[in-house]
Coordinates of C-alpha atoms in Angstrom, one line a residue:
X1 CA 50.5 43.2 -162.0
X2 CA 49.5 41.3 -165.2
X3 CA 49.1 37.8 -164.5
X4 CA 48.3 34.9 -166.1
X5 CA 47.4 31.5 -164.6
X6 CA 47.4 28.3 -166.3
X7 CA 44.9 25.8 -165.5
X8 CA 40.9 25.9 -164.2
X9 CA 41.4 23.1 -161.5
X10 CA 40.9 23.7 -157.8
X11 CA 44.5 25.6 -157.4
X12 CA 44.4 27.4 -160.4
X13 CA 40.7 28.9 -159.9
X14 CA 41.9 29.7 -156.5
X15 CA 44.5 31.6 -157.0
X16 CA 43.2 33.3 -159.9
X17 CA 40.2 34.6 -157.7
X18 CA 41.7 35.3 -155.5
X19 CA 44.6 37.3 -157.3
X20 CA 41.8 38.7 -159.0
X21 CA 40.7 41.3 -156.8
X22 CA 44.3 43.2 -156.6
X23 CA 45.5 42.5 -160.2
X24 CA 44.8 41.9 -164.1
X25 CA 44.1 38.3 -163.6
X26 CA 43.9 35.8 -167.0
X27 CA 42.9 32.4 -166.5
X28 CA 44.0 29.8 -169.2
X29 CA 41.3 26.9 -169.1
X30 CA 42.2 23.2 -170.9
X31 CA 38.5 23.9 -172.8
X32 CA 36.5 26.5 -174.2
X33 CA 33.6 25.5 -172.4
X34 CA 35.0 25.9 -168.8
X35 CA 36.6 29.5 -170.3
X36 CA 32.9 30.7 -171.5
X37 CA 31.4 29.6 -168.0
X38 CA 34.0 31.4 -166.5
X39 CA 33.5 34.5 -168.6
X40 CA 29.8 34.7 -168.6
X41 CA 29.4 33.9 -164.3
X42 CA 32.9 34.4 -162.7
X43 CA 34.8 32.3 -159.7
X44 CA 32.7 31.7 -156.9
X45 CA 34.3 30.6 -153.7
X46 CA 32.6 31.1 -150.0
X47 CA 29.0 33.4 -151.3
X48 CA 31.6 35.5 -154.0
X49 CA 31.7 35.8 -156.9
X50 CA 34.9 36.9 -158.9
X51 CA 35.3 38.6 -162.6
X52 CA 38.8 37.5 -164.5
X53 CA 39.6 37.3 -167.8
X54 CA 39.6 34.0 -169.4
X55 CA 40.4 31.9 -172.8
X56 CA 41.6 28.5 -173.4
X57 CA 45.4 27.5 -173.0
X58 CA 45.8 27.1 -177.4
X59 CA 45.1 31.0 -177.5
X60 CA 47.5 31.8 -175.1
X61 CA 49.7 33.0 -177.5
X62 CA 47.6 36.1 -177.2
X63 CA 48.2 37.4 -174.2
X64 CA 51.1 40.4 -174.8
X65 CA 52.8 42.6 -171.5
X66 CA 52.9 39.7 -169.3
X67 CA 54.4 40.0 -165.8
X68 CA 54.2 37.0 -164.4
X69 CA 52.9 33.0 -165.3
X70 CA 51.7 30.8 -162.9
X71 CA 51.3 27.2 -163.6
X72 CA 49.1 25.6 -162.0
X73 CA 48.6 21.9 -163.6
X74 CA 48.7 19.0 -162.2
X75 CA 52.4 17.8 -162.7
X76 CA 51.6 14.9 -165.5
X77 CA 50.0 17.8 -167.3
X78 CA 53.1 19.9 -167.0
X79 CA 55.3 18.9 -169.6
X80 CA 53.3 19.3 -172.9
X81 CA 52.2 22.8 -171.3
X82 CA 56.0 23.9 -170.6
X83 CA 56.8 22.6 -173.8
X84 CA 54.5 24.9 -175.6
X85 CA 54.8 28.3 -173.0
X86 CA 58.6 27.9 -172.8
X87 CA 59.0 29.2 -176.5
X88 CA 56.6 32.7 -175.5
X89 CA 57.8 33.1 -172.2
X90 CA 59.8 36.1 -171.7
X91 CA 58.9 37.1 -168.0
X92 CA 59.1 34.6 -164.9
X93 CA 56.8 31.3 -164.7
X94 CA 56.0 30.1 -161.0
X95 CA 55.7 26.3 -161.1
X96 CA 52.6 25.3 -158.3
X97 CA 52.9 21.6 -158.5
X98 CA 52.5 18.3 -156.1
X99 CA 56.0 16.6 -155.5
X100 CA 59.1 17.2 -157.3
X101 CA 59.4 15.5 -160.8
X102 CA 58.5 19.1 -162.4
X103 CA 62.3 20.2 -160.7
X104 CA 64.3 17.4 -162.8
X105 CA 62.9 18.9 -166.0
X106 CA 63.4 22.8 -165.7
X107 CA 66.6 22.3 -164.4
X108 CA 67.6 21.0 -167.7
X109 CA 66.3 24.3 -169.4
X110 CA 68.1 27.1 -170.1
X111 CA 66.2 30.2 -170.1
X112 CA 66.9 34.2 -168.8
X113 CA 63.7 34.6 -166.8
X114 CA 63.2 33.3 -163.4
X115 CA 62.0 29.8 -162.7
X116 CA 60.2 29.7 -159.2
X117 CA 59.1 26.7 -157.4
X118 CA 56.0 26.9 -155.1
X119 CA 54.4 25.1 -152.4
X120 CA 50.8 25.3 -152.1
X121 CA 49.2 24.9 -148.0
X122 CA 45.8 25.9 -148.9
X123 CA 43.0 23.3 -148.9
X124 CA 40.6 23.7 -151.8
X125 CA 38.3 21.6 -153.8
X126 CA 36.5 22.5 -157.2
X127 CA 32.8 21.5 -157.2
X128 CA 31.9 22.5 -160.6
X129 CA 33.1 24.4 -163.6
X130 CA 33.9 27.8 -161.9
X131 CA 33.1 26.9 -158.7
X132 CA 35.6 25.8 -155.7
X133 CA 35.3 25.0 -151.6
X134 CA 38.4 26.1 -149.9
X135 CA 38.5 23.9 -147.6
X136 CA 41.5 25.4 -145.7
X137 CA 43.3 28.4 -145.4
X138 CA 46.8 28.5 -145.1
X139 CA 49.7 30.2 -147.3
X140 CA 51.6 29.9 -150.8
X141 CA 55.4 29.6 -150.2
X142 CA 57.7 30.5 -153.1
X143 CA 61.1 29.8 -153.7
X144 CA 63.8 30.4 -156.2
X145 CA 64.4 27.2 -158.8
X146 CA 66.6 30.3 -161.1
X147 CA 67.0 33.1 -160.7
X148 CA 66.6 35.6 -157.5
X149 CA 63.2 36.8 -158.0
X150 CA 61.0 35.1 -155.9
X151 CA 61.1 37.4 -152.7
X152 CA 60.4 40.3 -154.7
X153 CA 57.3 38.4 -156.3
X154 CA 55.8 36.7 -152.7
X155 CA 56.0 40.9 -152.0
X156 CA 53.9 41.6 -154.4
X157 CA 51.1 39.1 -153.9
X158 CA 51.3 38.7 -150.6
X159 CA 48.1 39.6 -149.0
X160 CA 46.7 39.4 -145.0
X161 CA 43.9 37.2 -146.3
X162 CA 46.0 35.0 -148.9
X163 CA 49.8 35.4 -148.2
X164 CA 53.1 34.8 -150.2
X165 CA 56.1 33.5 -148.0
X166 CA 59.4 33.6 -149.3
X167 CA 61.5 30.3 -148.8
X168 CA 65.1 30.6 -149.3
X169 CA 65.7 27.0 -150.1
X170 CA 63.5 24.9 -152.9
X171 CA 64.8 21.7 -152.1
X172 CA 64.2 21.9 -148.7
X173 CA 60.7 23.7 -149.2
X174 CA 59.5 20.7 -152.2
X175 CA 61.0 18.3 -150.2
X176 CA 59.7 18.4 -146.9
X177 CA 55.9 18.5 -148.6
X178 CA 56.7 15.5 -150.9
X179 CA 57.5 13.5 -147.5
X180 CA 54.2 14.0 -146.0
X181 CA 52.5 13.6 -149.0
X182 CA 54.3 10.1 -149.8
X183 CA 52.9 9.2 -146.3
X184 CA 49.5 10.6 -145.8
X185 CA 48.4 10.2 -149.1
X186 CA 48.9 6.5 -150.8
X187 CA 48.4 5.2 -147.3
X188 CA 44.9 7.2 -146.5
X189 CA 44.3 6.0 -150.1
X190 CA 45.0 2.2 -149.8
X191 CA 43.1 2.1 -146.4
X192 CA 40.2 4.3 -147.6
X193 CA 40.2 6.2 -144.4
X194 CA 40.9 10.2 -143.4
X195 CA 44.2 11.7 -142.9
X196 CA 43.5 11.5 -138.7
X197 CA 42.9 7.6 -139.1
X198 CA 46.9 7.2 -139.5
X199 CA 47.2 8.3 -136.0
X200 CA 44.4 6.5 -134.3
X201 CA 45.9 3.1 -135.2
X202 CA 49.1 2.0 -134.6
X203 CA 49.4 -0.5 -137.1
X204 CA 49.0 2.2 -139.6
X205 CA 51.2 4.7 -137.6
X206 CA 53.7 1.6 -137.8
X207 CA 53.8 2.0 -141.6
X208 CA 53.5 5.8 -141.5
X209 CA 56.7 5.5 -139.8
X210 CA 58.8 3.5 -141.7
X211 CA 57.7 5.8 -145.3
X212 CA 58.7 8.5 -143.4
X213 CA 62.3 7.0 -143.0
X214 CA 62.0 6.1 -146.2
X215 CA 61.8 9.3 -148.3
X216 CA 63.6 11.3 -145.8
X217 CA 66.5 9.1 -146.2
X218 CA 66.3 9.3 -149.9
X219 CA 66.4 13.1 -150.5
X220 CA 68.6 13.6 -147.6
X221 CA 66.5 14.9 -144.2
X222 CA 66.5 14.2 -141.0
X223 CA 63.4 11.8 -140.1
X224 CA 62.6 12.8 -136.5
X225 CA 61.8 15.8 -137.9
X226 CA 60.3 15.2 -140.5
X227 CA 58.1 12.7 -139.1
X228 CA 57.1 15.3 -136.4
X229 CA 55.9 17.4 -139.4
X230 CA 53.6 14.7 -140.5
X231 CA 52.4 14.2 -137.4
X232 CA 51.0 17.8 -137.2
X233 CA 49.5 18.2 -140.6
X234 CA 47.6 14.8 -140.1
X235 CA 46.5 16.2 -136.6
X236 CA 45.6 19.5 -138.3
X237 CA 43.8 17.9 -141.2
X238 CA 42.4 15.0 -139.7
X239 CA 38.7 15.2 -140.8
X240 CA 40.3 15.9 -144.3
X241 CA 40.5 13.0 -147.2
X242 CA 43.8 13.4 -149.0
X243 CA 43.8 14.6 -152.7
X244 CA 45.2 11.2 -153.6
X245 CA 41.8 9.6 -152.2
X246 CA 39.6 11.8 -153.4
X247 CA 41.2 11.0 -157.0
X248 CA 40.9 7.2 -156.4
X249 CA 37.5 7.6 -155.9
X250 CA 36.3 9.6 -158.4
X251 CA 38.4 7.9 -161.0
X252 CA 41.0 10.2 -162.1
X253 CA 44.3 10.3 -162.5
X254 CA 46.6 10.0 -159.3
X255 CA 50.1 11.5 -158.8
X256 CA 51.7 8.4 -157.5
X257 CA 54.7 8.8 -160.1
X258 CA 55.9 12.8 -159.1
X259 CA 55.4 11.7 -155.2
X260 CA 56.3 8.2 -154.6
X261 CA 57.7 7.6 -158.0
X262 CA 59.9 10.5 -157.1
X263 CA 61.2 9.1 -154.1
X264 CA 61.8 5.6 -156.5
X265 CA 63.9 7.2 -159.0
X266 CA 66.1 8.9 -156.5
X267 CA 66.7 6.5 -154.0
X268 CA 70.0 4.6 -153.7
X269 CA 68.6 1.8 -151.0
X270 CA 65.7 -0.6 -150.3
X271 CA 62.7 1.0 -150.6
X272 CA 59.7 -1.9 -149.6
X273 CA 57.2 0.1 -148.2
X274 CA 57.0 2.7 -151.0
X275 CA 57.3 0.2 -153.9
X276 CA 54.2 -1.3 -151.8
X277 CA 52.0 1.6 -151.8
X278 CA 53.6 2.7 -155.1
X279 CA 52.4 -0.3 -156.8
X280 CA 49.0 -0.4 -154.6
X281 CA 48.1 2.3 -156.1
X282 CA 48.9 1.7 -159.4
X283 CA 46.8 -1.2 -159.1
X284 CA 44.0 0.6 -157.2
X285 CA 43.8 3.5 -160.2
X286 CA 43.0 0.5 -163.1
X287 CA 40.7 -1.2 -160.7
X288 CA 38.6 2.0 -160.5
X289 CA 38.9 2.3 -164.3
X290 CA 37.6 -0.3 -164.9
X291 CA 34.8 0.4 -162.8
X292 CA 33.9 3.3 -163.5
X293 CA 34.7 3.2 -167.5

């Protein structure tokens, strides 16, 4: 297949790597200089080293015979990229974003290709330029947002070593990620501790808890469950600092609006604790500014 990713952050080199060794792989970087790097040295994840073709995102209206976009930018990125590939698109565009904000906006559009949603399990982290640690292996789920192409697609990616599930339901795939992350990560941010810390006190389980109920009974899921979910991926990832922390730290960007801000906009009830950590860490992110100018 000819494919071509958007974006040169951990995700996107990921996935272009490692899509890379079966098919015609383009990566669209935000600069030039992260595209020459790329072109001149490769991907290099775990000791190997991967060739793909690469050029910034303003030349993408170069790229003919497409089969597939992926997207792979953070979601307050997305819009002013969709905004530009939505009038060259002519063949379906997989949407590999945190939270659900992204879902509001294409469902608004009216296009003839398929829109598909995705939901990204894999752990990664980029260290430099073209390099990223993928911190854990897991699986990219797909799911139909338009259209009924998406199990024919996770078919044709899906390999033993980096699988493509299909997921009949988006809003159930989206949503059940967006609880966990409304938990685990403003909360491992405002406390500054790893994901397995949430667990091992139970004042902070307390207030787990209670987002938990929160989001689920804003988008409509049942909480036990849901809360049972959380509980396994902070048991499984509990050495692991969320995203969210990580961002905090190094002074970038959070995604506090498409996660908890989701969850704001859509809920018809009292939400206290997730305007808390909502506006915690809004508050955190300009504190860190303006330390680190």
């Amino acid at each position: 297949m000819k494919i071509n990713v958007i974006g040169g952050g951990a995700i996107g080199l990921l996935v272009a790597a490692k899509l890379g060794r079966f098919h015609e792989v383009r990566l669209l970087t935000r600069t030039q200089e992260q595209s020459r790097k790329i072109a001149a040295e490769g991907i290099f994840i775990a000791g190997s080293v991967t060739q793909v073709y690469t050029l910034p995102f303003d030349c993408f209206q170069d790229l003919k015979e497409t089969d597939v976009w992926i997207v792979c930018v953070k979601q307050y990125d997305l819009k002013a990229v969709w905004q530009e590939l939505k009038q060259h698109a002519e063949t379906a565009v997989v949407f590999l974003q945190n939270g659900m904000n992204h879902t509001d906006l294409l469902r608004e559009e009216d296009v003839t290709y398929p829109m598909i949603v995705g939901s990204v399990e894999h752990g990664a982290m980029r260290m430099d330029a073209r390099s990223i640690e993928h911190t854990g292996e897991a699986a990219i789920r797909l799911a139909n947002l338009t259209g009924s192409y998406a199990d024919e697609l996770a078919e044709q990616l899906h390999e033993t070593d980096f699988p493509f599930l299909y997921e009949p339901d988006w809003y159930k795939m989206l949503g059940t990620k967006l609880i966990a992350n409304a938990v685990i990560n403003p909360l491992t941010s405002i406390y500054r501790v790893k994901n397995g810390e949430l667990l091992a006190h139970p004042s902070f389980e307390k207030v787990a808890v209670m987002l938990c109920r929160e989001a689920a009974i804003t988008l409509g899921f049942e909480e036990k469950q849901q809360w049972e979910n959380i509980r396994r991926i902070i048991q499984a990832t509990k050495a692991n600092r969320s995203s969210m922390y990580k961002d905090i730290q190094a002074g970038r960007k959070t995604e506090i609006e498409t996660i908890s801000g989701y969850i704001r906009k859509h809920a018809q009830q009292a939400i206290p604790y997730t305007d808390f950590v909502y506006y915690s860490i809004l508050g955190l992110t300009k504190q860190q500014e303006r330390t680190n100018p």
